[in-house]
């Protein structure tokens, strides 16, 4: 194993491969074989080649099973990579491991992480189908003019994601790069930008942003990004390149940062989220347009007026806009430092009955949790993970009861 870095390149003969590829830049290894693998290669490299075989070593944790135990054939908890890749997809397995690989920590290899990563892969695929159907496959060679708030915002957020990903990769914090791209593509690009551009007829910035997002994602999810990138064309109708792996990795640019757009967009998102949350809490039919009043001042009222159509469409509400603080807060209310939102939701009395019934059920569950936690025999025998889960759930149930009581008080 110590001879591997140069024996595979033709040593002891002085081959072109040996001259080109020795020494390499980076070794990636688990902490458990530093002596058996990394140190041995360094000793042999210095002895036979006159210099170490690599300039840096990235040391990561071990991949353990869902219970945190080391995988072994004796325990029967070994995962077959071929079976897992077949079930979830290679990119999803790769991404699940990457996003979980925090520095200095082992990775728990569980179904939940794999399912989340597969869902993210599906999100990329489905979003791409929507984009190709809406905007075609021709990528502008230059950044189009940023004429709308959402265009300025998404380009600024893409720029921030590029900055985070580059910095994280440079510092060998690959999980942070994966997390930055997950957050950008799913939370910002799909959940907000794609929804907003549905209200428009022209979307010149869409493919420009999408293509750069694919390049940023490529090191983390190489197969799906290569497949999708190869479907794109330049303005002459030619392919963008031989492979996405040979395309330049996007860098951040100060000129693309737009703090004003991000601030304005954050206010609009807060208003839409507040309305959606109120609707969800009261279980209002998604198709039902709800009237209401938004009380706000300063920048918030200006944003509400300028973006009233988008707010109305995305939250399915029709809002009267009033400058200033609400004279009184009652009924379905969401209050923040920036605004007060009051929605006129239907079936207020039915909602009151629902909250009362839900609290009765929650109190029964809380009482059952209390009995379990007061049982010394159960506490002694149950795994700590089970006990911690019961305590966490109990706290969540108690928080929901308090939330329901507050809603009942407002409805009085």
CSV table of C-alpha atoms in Angstrom, one decimal:
chain,number,residue,atom,x,y,z
A,1,UNK,CA,0.0,0.0,0.0
A,2,UNK,CA,2.9,2.3,0.7
A,3,UNK,CA,4.1,2.0,-3.0
A,4,UNK,CA,0.7,2.8,-4.5
A,5,UNK,CA,1.1,6.5,-5.2
A,6,UNK,CA,4.0,5.9,-7.6
A,7,UNK,CA,4.0,2.2,-8.5
A,8,UNK,CA,0.7,2.7,-10.3
A,9,UNK,CA,2.4,5.4,-12.5
A,10,UNK,CA,5.2,3.1,-13.8
A,11,UNK,CA,7.8,3.3,-11.1
A,12,UNK,CA,10.7,2.4,-11.0
A,13,UNK,CA,10.8,3.5,-14.6
A,14,UNK,CA,10.7,7.3,-15.2
A,15,UNK,CA,7.4,7.4,-17.1
A,16,UNK,CA,5.5,10.5,-18.4
A,17,UNK,CA,2.6,9.6,-16.0
A,18,UNK,CA,5.0,9.6,-13.1
A,19,UNK,CA,6.5,13.0,-14.0
A,20,UNK,CA,3.0,14.5,-14.5
A,21,UNK,CA,1.0,13.0,-11.6
A,22,UNK,CA,3.6,12.6,-8.7
A,23,UNK,CA,3.2,14.2,-6.3
A,24,UNK,CA,-0.5,14.7,-6.2
A,25,UNK,CA,-2.3,17.5,-4.3
A,26,UNK,CA,-4.7,15.8,-1.8
A,27,UNK,CA,-5.3,12.5,0.0
A,28,UNK,CA,-8.7,11.8,1.5
A,29,UNK,CA,-8.8,9.2,4.2
A,30,UNK,CA,-10.6,8.0,7.3
A,31,UNK,CA,-8.9,8.6,10.7
A,32,UNK,CA,-8.7,4.9,11.5
A,33,UNK,CA,-6.0,4.2,8.8
A,34,UNK,CA,-3.7,7.2,9.2
A,35,UNK,CA,-0.8,5.1,10.2
A,36,UNK,CA,-1.6,2.0,8.0
A,37,UNK,CA,-2.2,4.0,4.9
A,38,UNK,CA,-1.4,7.7,4.9
A,39,UNK,CA,1.9,7.6,7.0
A,40,UNK,CA,3.1,4.5,5.1
A,41,UNK,CA,2.7,6.2,1.7
A,42,UNK,CA,4.5,9.3,3.0
A,43,UNK,CA,7.5,7.2,4.3
A,44,UNK,CA,7.8,5.2,1.1
A,45,UNK,CA,7.4,8.3,-1.1
A,46,UNK,CA,10.1,10.2,0.7
A,47,UNK,CA,12.4,7.2,0.6
A,48,UNK,CA,12.0,6.3,-3.0
A,49,UNK,CA,10.8,9.5,-4.7
A,50,UNK,CA,12.5,12.1,-2.5
A,51,UNK,CA,9.3,13.9,-1.6
A,52,UNK,CA,5.9,13.1,0.0
A,53,UNK,CA,3.2,11.8,-2.4
A,54,UNK,CA,0.7,14.5,-1.5
A,55,UNK,CA,0.7,18.1,-0.1
A,56,UNK,CA,-2.5,17.8,2.0
A,57,UNK,CA,-4.5,15.1,3.8
A,58,UNK,CA,-8.2,15.5,4.4
A,59,UNK,CA,-9.2,13.2,7.4
A,60,UNK,CA,-12.8,12.3,7.7
A,61,UNK,CA,-14.9,10.3,10.1
A,62,UNK,CA,-16.2,6.8,9.7
A,63,UNK,CA,-19.5,5.8,8.0
A,64,UNK,CA,-21.4,4.0,10.8
A,65,UNK,CA,-24.8,2.3,10.8
A,66,UNK,CA,-28.0,4.2,11.8
A,67,UNK,CA,-27.4,3.3,15.5
A,68,UNK,CA,-23.8,4.8,15.4
A,69,UNK,CA,-22.1,1.4,15.5
A,70,UNK,CA,-19.1,0.5,13.3
A,71,UNK,CA,-20.1,-1.7,10.4
A,72,UNK,CA,-18.9,-5.3,10.5
A,73,UNK,CA,-19.9,-8.6,8.9
A,74,UNK,CA,-20.0,-10.2,12.3
A,75,UNK,CA,-22.7,-7.7,13.5
A,76,UNK,CA,-24.5,-8.1,10.2
A,77,UNK,CA,-24.9,-4.3,9.8
A,78,UNK,CA,-22.8,-3.9,6.7
A,79,UNK,CA,-24.4,-1.9,3.8
A,80,UNK,CA,-24.0,-3.2,0.2
A,81,UNK,CA,-23.2,-0.1,-1.9
A,82,UNK,CA,-24.6,-1.7,-5.0
A,83,UNK,CA,-28.0,-2.3,-3.4
A,84,UNK,CA,-28.1,1.1,-1.8
A,85,UNK,CA,-27.2,2.8,-5.1
A,86,UNK,CA,-29.8,0.8,-7.0
A,87,UNK,CA,-32.5,1.8,-4.5
A,88,UNK,CA,-31.7,5.5,-4.0
A,89,UNK,CA,-29.5,6.5,-6.9
A,90,UNK,CA,-25.7,7.0,-6.8
A,91,UNK,CA,-26.0,10.8,-6.7
A,92,UNK,CA,-28.4,10.6,-3.7
A,93,UNK,CA,-26.1,8.3,-1.8
A,94,UNK,CA,-23.1,10.4,-2.5
A,95,UNK,CA,-24.9,13.6,-1.5
A,96,UNK,CA,-26.4,12.0,1.7
A,97,UNK,CA,-22.9,11.1,2.8
A,98,UNK,CA,-21.4,14.4,1.9
A,99,UNK,CA,-24.0,16.6,3.6
A,100,UNK,CA,-23.6,14.5,6.8
A,101,UNK,CA,-19.8,14.5,6.9
A,102,UNK,CA,-19.2,17.4,9.4
A,103,UNK,CA,-15.6,17.9,10.3
A,104,UNK,CA,-14.5,15.7,13.2
A,105,UNK,CA,-17.7,13.6,13.3
A,106,UNK,CA,-18.7,10.2,12.1
A,107,UNK,CA,-21.6,9.7,9.6
A,108,UNK,CA,-24.7,7.7,10.7
A,109,UNK,CA,-25.9,6.0,7.5
A,110,UNK,CA,-29.6,5.9,7.9
A,111,UNK,CA,-32.7,5.6,5.6
A,112,UNK,CA,-33.9,9.1,6.5
A,113,UNK,CA,-30.8,10.8,5.1
A,114,UNK,CA,-30.9,8.7,2.0
A,115,UNK,CA,-34.6,9.4,1.4
A,116,UNK,CA,-34.0,13.2,1.8
A,117,UNK,CA,-31.1,13.1,-0.6
A,118,UNK,CA,-33.2,11.1,-3.1
A,119,UNK,CA,-36.0,13.7,-2.8
A,120,UNK,CA,-33.5,16.4,-3.5
A,121,UNK,CA,-32.4,14.6,-6.6
A,122,UNK,CA,-36.0,14.2,-7.7
A,123,UNK,CA,-36.5,17.9,-7.1
A,124,UNK,CA,-33.6,18.8,-9.4
A,125,UNK,CA,-35.0,16.5,-12.1
A,126,UNK,CA,-38.5,17.8,-11.9
A,127,UNK,CA,-37.5,21.4,-11.7
A,128,UNK,CA,-35.3,20.9,-14.8
A,129,UNK,CA,-38.3,19.5,-16.8
A,130,UNK,CA,-40.3,22.5,-15.8
A,131,UNK,CA,-37.6,24.9,-16.8
A,132,UNK,CA,-36.9,23.2,-20.2
A,133,UNK,CA,-40.6,23.3,-20.9
A,134,UNK,CA,-41.0,26.9,-19.9
A,135,UNK,CA,-37.8,28.5,-21.1
A,136,UNK,CA,-36.2,26.1,-23.6
A,137,UNK,CA,-32.6,25.0,-23.5
A,138,UNK,CA,-30.7,28.0,-24.9
A,139,UNK,CA,-28.4,29.5,-22.3
A,140,UNK,CA,-27.5,33.2,-22.7
A,141,UNK,CA,-23.8,33.8,-23.1
A,142,UNK,CA,-24.0,36.9,-21.0
A,143,UNK,CA,-26.0,37.8,-17.9
A,144,UNK,CA,-29.4,39.2,-19.1
A,145,UNK,CA,-30.6,42.6,-17.7
A,146,UNK,CA,-31.9,42.2,-14.2
A,147,UNK,CA,-35.2,44.1,-14.4
A,148,UNK,CA,-37.4,42.5,-11.8
A,149,UNK,CA,-37.0,42.0,-8.0
A,150,UNK,CA,-37.0,38.3,-8.2
A,151,UNK,CA,-34.3,38.3,-10.9
A,152,UNK,CA,-32.0,40.6,-8.9
A,153,UNK,CA,-32.7,38.5,-5.8
A,154,UNK,CA,-32.0,35.1,-7.3
A,155,UNK,CA,-28.8,36.2,-9.0
A,156,UNK,CA,-27.6,37.7,-5.7
A,157,UNK,CA,-28.5,34.5,-3.8
A,158,UNK,CA,-26.7,32.4,-6.5
A,159,UNK,CA,-23.7,34.6,-6.0
A,160,UNK,CA,-23.8,34.1,-2.2
A,161,UNK,CA,-24.1,30.3,-2.8
A,162,UNK,CA,-21.1,30.3,-5.1
A,163,UNK,CA,-19.1,32.2,-2.5
A,164,UNK,CA,-20.1,29.8,0.3
A,165,UNK,CA,-19.4,26.7,-1.9
A,166,UNK,CA,-16.0,27.9,-3.0
A,167,UNK,CA,-14.9,28.9,0.5
A,168,UNK,CA,-16.1,25.6,2.0
A,169,UNK,CA,-14.3,23.5,-0.7
A,170,UNK,CA,-11.1,25.5,-0.2
A,171,UNK,CA,-11.3,24.9,3.5
A,172,UNK,CA,-12.2,21.2,3.1
A,173,UNK,CA,-15.6,21.6,4.7
A,174,UNK,CA,-17.4,19.8,2.0
A,175,UNK,CA,-20.6,19.3,4.0
A,176,UNK,CA,-21.0,23.1,4.1
A,177,UNK,CA,-20.7,23.3,0.3
A,178,UNK,CA,-23.4,20.6,0.0
A,179,UNK,CA,-25.6,22.4,2.5
A,180,UNK,CA,-25.2,25.7,0.7
A,181,UNK,CA,-26.3,24.3,-2.6
A,182,UNK,CA,-29.2,22.3,-1.1
A,183,UNK,CA,-30.5,25.5,0.5
A,184,UNK,CA,-30.1,27.5,-2.6
A,185,UNK,CA,-31.6,25.1,-5.1
A,186,UNK,CA,-34.5,23.8,-3.1
A,187,UNK,CA,-35.4,26.7,-0.7
A,188,UNK,CA,-34.6,29.7,-2.9
A,189,UNK,CA,-34.5,28.7,-6.6
A,190,UNK,CA,-37.4,26.1,-6.6
A,191,UNK,CA,-39.7,27.2,-3.7
A,192,UNK,CA,-39.5,30.9,-4.4
A,193,UNK,CA,-38.0,31.9,-7.8
A,194,UNK,CA,-39.8,29.2,-9.9
A,195,UNK,CA,-43.1,30.1,-8.3
A,196,UNK,CA,-42.6,33.8,-8.9
A,197,UNK,CA,-41.7,33.5,-12.6
A,198,UNK,CA,-44.9,31.6,-13.2
A,199,UNK,CA,-46.6,35.0,-13.0
A,200,UNK,CA,-44.5,36.3,-15.9
A,201,UNK,CA,-44.3,35.7,-19.7
A,202,UNK,CA,-40.6,36.5,-20.1
A,203,UNK,CA,-37.9,34.7,-18.1
A,204,UNK,CA,-34.5,35.6,-19.6
A,205,UNK,CA,-32.6,35.1,-16.3
A,206,UNK,CA,-33.9,31.6,-15.6
A,207,UNK,CA,-31.6,29.4,-17.8
A,208,UNK,CA,-28.6,31.6,-17.0
A,209,UNK,CA,-29.1,31.0,-13.3
A,210,UNK,CA,-30.0,27.3,-13.7
A,211,UNK,CA,-26.9,26.5,-15.8
A,212,UNK,CA,-24.6,28.0,-13.1
A,213,UNK,CA,-26.4,26.2,-10.4
A,214,UNK,CA,-25.7,22.9,-12.2
A,215,UNK,CA,-22.0,23.7,-12.4
A,216,UNK,CA,-22.0,24.5,-8.7
A,217,UNK,CA,-23.7,21.2,-7.8
A,218,UNK,CA,-21.6,19.1,-10.1
A,219,UNK,CA,-18.8,18.0,-7.8
A,220,UNK,CA,-21.4,16.9,-5.3
A,221,UNK,CA,-23.9,15.3,-7.7
A,222,UNK,CA,-21.9,14.5,-10.9
A,223,UNK,CA,-24.2,12.2,-12.8
A,224,UNK,CA,-27.5,14.1,-12.8
A,225,UNK,CA,-25.8,17.4,-13.4
A,226,UNK,CA,-23.8,16.0,-16.4
A,227,UNK,CA,-27.0,14.5,-17.8
A,228,UNK,CA,-29.0,17.8,-17.5
A,229,UNK,CA,-26.1,20.1,-18.6
A,230,UNK,CA,-25.6,18.1,-21.8
A,231,UNK,CA,-29.2,19.0,-22.8
A,232,UNK,CA,-28.4,22.7,-22.8
A,233,UNK,CA,-27.2,24.7,-25.8
A,234,UNK,CA,-25.5,28.0,-26.5
A,235,UNK,CA,-27.1,30.7,-28.6
A,236,UNK,CA,-25.6,29.2,-31.8
A,237,UNK,CA,-27.3,25.9,-31.1
A,238,UNK,CA,-24.1,24.0,-30.1
A,239,UNK,CA,-23.5,22.1,-26.9
A,240,UNK,CA,-22.0,24.1,-24.1
A,241,UNK,CA,-19.0,21.8,-23.9
A,242,UNK,CA,-17.6,18.3,-23.9
A,243,UNK,CA,-18.4,17.8,-20.2
A,244,UNK,CA,-19.6,19.8,-17.3
A,245,UNK,CA,-16.6,18.5,-15.4
A,246,UNK,CA,-14.4,20.6,-17.7
A,247,UNK,CA,-16.4,23.8,-17.4
A,248,UNK,CA,-15.3,26.5,-15.1
A,249,UNK,CA,-16.5,26.4,-11.5
A,250,UNK,CA,-18.6,29.5,-10.9
A,251,UNK,CA,-17.0,32.2,-8.7
A,252,UNK,CA,-18.7,34.9,-6.7
A,253,UNK,CA,-18.6,38.5,-8.1
A,254,UNK,CA,-19.1,41.6,-6.0
A,255,UNK,CA,-21.2,43.2,-8.9
A,256,UNK,CA,-23.8,40.4,-8.6
A,257,UNK,CA,-24.5,41.0,-4.9
A,258,UNK,CA,-27.7,43.0,-4.3
A,259,UNK,CA,-28.4,43.6,-0.6
A,260,UNK,CA,-31.4,45.8,-1.4
A,261,UNK,CA,-33.1,43.2,-3.4
A,262,UNK,CA,-32.5,40.6,-0.7
A,263,UNK,CA,-33.9,42.9,1.9
A,264,UNK,CA,-37.0,43.7,-0.2
A,265,UNK,CA,-37.5,40.0,-1.0
A,266,UNK,CA,-37.2,38.9,2.6
A,267,UNK,CA,-40.0,41.3,3.5
A,268,UNK,CA,-42.3,39.9,0.8
A,269,UNK,CA,-41.4,36.3,1.8
A,270,UNK,CA,-42.3,37.1,5.4
A,271,UNK,CA,-45.7,38.4,4.4
A,272,UNK,CA,-46.5,35.4,2.2
A,273,UNK,CA,-45.2,32.9,4.8
A,274,UNK,CA,-47.3,34.6,7.5
A,275,UNK,CA,-50.4,34.2,5.4
A,276,UNK,CA,-49.6,30.6,4.5
A,277,UNK,CA,-49.0,29.7,8.1
A,278,UNK,CA,-52.3,31.2,9.2
A,279,UNK,CA,-54.1,29.2,6.5
A,280,UNK,CA,-52.3,26.0,7.4
A,281,UNK,CA,-53.0,26.4,11.1
A,282,UNK,CA,-56.7,26.8,10.5
A,283,UNK,CA,-56.7,24.1,7.8
A,284,UNK,CA,-58.2,26.5,5.2
A,285,UNK,CA,-58.8,25.0,1.7
A,286,UNK,CA,-55.8,25.9,-0.5
A,287,UNK,CA,-58.1,26.8,-3.4
A,288,UNK,CA,-60.1,29.3,-1.3
A,289,UNK,CA,-59.0,32.9,-1.7
A,290,UNK,CA,-59.1,34.6,1.7
A,291,UNK,CA,-59.6,38.4,2.3
A,292,UNK,CA,-57.6,40.2,5.0
A,293,UNK,CA,-55.8,43.4,6.0
A,294,UNK,CA,-52.0,44.1,6.1
A,295,UNK,CA,-51.0,46.9,8.5
A,296,UNK,CA,-47.4,48.1,7.9
A,297,UNK,CA,-45.1,51.1,7.8
A,298,UNK,CA,-42.0,52.2,6.0
A,299,UNK,CA,-40.2,49.7,3.8
A,300,UNK,CA,-42.8,47.0,4.6
A,301,UNK,CA,-45.8,48.9,3.3
A,302,UNK,CA,-43.8,50.0,0.2
A,303,UNK,CA,-42.9,46.3,-0.6
A,304,UNK,CA,-46.5,45.2,0.0
A,305,UNK,CA,-47.8,47.8,-2.4
A,306,UNK,CA,-45.2,47.1,-5.1
A,307,UNK,CA,-45.6,43.3,-4.8
A,308,UNK,CA,-49.3,43.0,-4.0
A,309,UNK,CA,-50.0,40.8,-7.0
A,310,UNK,CA,-47.2,38.3,-6.2
A,311,UNK,CA,-48.3,38.2,-2.5
A,312,UNK,CA,-51.9,37.7,-3.5
A,313,UNK,CA,-51.1,34.9,-6.0
A,314,UNK,CA,-48.5,33.0,-3.8
A,315,UNK,CA,-50.5,33.2,-0.6
A,316,UNK,CA,-54.0,33.1,-2.3
A,317,UNK,CA,-55.2,36.1,-0.4
A,318,UNK,CA,-56.7,39.5,-1.2
A,319,UNK,CA,-55.3,42.1,1.1
A,320,UNK,CA,-56.3,45.6,1.9
A,321,UNK,CA,-53.1,47.6,2.6
A,322,UNK,CA,-53.2,50.1,5.5
A,323,UNK,CA,-50.3,52.2,6.7
A,324,UNK,CA,-49.6,52.1,10.4
A,325,UNK,CA,-50.2,49.7,13.3
A,326,UNK,CA,-53.4,47.6,13.5
A,327,UNK,CA,-55.9,49.2,15.9
A,328,UNK,CA,-56.6,45.8,17.5
A,329,UNK,CA,-55.4,42.3,16.9
A,330,UNK,CA,-58.0,39.6,17.0
A,331,UNK,CA,-59.0,36.5,15.0
A,332,UNK,CA,-56.5,35.0,12.6
A,333,UNK,CA,-53.4,37.3,13.3
A,334,UNK,CA,-49.7,37.1,12.5
A,335,UNK,CA,-47.8,40.0,14.1
A,336,UNK,CA,-44.1,40.8,13.4
A,337,UNK,CA,-41.9,43.9,14.0
A,338,UNK,CA,-42.5,44.8,10.3
A,339,UNK,CA,-46.2,44.2,9.9
A,340,UNK,CA,-49.5,43.0,11.4
A,341,UNK,CA,-51.5,40.6,9.2
A,342,UNK,CA,-55.2,39.9,9.9
A,343,UNK,CA,-57.0,37.3,7.8
A,344,UNK,CA,-60.8,36.9,7.7
A,345,UNK,CA,-60.8,33.1,7.8
A,346,UNK,CA,-64.1,31.1,7.5
A,347,UNK,CA,-65.6,28.8,10.1
A,348,UNK,CA,-64.2,30.5,13.2
A,349,UNK,CA,-66.5,28.6,15.5
A,350,UNK,CA,-65.6,25.3,13.9
A,351,UNK,CA,-62.0,26.2,14.3
A,352,UNK,CA,-62.5,26.8,18.0
A,353,UNK,CA,-64.1,23.4,18.4
A,354,UNK,CA,-61.2,21.8,16.5
A,355,UNK,CA,-58.6,23.5,18.8
A,356,UNK,CA,-60.4,22.3,21.9
A,357,UNK,CA,-60.6,18.8,20.6
A,358,UNK,CA,-57.0,18.8,19.6
A,359,UNK,CA,-55.9,20.0,23.0
A,360,UNK,CA,-57.8,17.2,24.7
A,361,UNK,CA,-56.0,14.6,22.6
A,362,UNK,CA,-52.7,16.2,23.1
A,363,UNK,CA,-53.1,16.3,26.9
A,364,UNK,CA,-53.9,12.5,26.9
A,365,UNK,CA,-50.6,11.9,25.0
A,366,UNK,CA,-48.7,14.2,27.4
A,367,UNK,CA,-50.1,12.3,30.4
A,368,UNK,CA,-49.0,9.0,28.8
A,369,UNK,CA,-45.5,10.4,28.3
A,370,UNK,CA,-45.4,11.5,31.9
A,371,UNK,CA,-46.3,8.0,33.0
A,372,UNK,CA,-43.5,6.5,31.0
A,373,UNK,CA,-41.0,9.0,32.2
A,374,UNK,CA,-42.1,8.4,35.8
A,375,UNK,CA,-41.6,4.7,35.5
A,376,UNK,CA,-38.2,3.9,37.0
A,377,UNK,CA,-38.1,0.4,35.6
A,378,UNK,CA,-38.8,1.8,32.0
A,379,UNK,CA,-36.2,4.5,32.4
A,380,UNK,CA,-33.6,1.9,33.6
A,381,UNK,CA,-34.2,-0.5,30.7
A,382,UNK,CA,-35.1,1.7,27.7
A,383,UNK,CA,-32.3,3.0,25.4
A,384,UNK,CA,-31.3,6.6,26.0
A,385,UNK,CA,-32.3,7.4,22.4
A,386,UNK,CA,-35.9,6.2,23.1
A,387,UNK,CA,-36.1,8.3,26.3
A,388,UNK,CA,-34.7,11.4,24.6
A,389,UNK,CA,-37.3,11.0,21.8
A,390,UNK,CA,-40.2,10.7,24.4
A,391,UNK,CA,-39.0,13.9,26.1
A,392,UNK,CA,-38.6,15.8,22.8
A,393,UNK,CA,-42.1,14.7,21.7
A,394,UNK,CA,-43.6,15.7,25.0
A,395,UNK,CA,-42.0,19.2,24.7
A,396,UNK,CA,-43.5,19.5,21.2
A,397,UNK,CA,-46.9,18.5,22.4
A,398,UNK,CA,-46.8,21.0,25.2
A,399,UNK,CA,-45.8,23.8,22.8
A,400,UNK,CA,-48.7,22.9,20.6
A,401,UNK,CA,-51.1,23.0,23.5
A,402,UNK,CA,-49.8,26.5,24.4
A,403,UNK,CA,-50.1,27.6,20.8
A,404,UNK,CA,-53.7,26.4,20.6
A,405,UNK,CA,-54.6,28.1,23.9
A,406,UNK,CA,-53.2,31.4,22.5
A,407,UNK,CA,-55.3,31.0,19.4
A,408,UNK,CA,-58.4,30.3,21.5
A,409,UNK,CA,-57.7,33.5,23.6
A,410,UNK,CA,-57.5,35.6,20.4
A,411,UNK,CA,-60.8,34.1,19.2
A,412,UNK,CA,-62.7,35.1,22.3
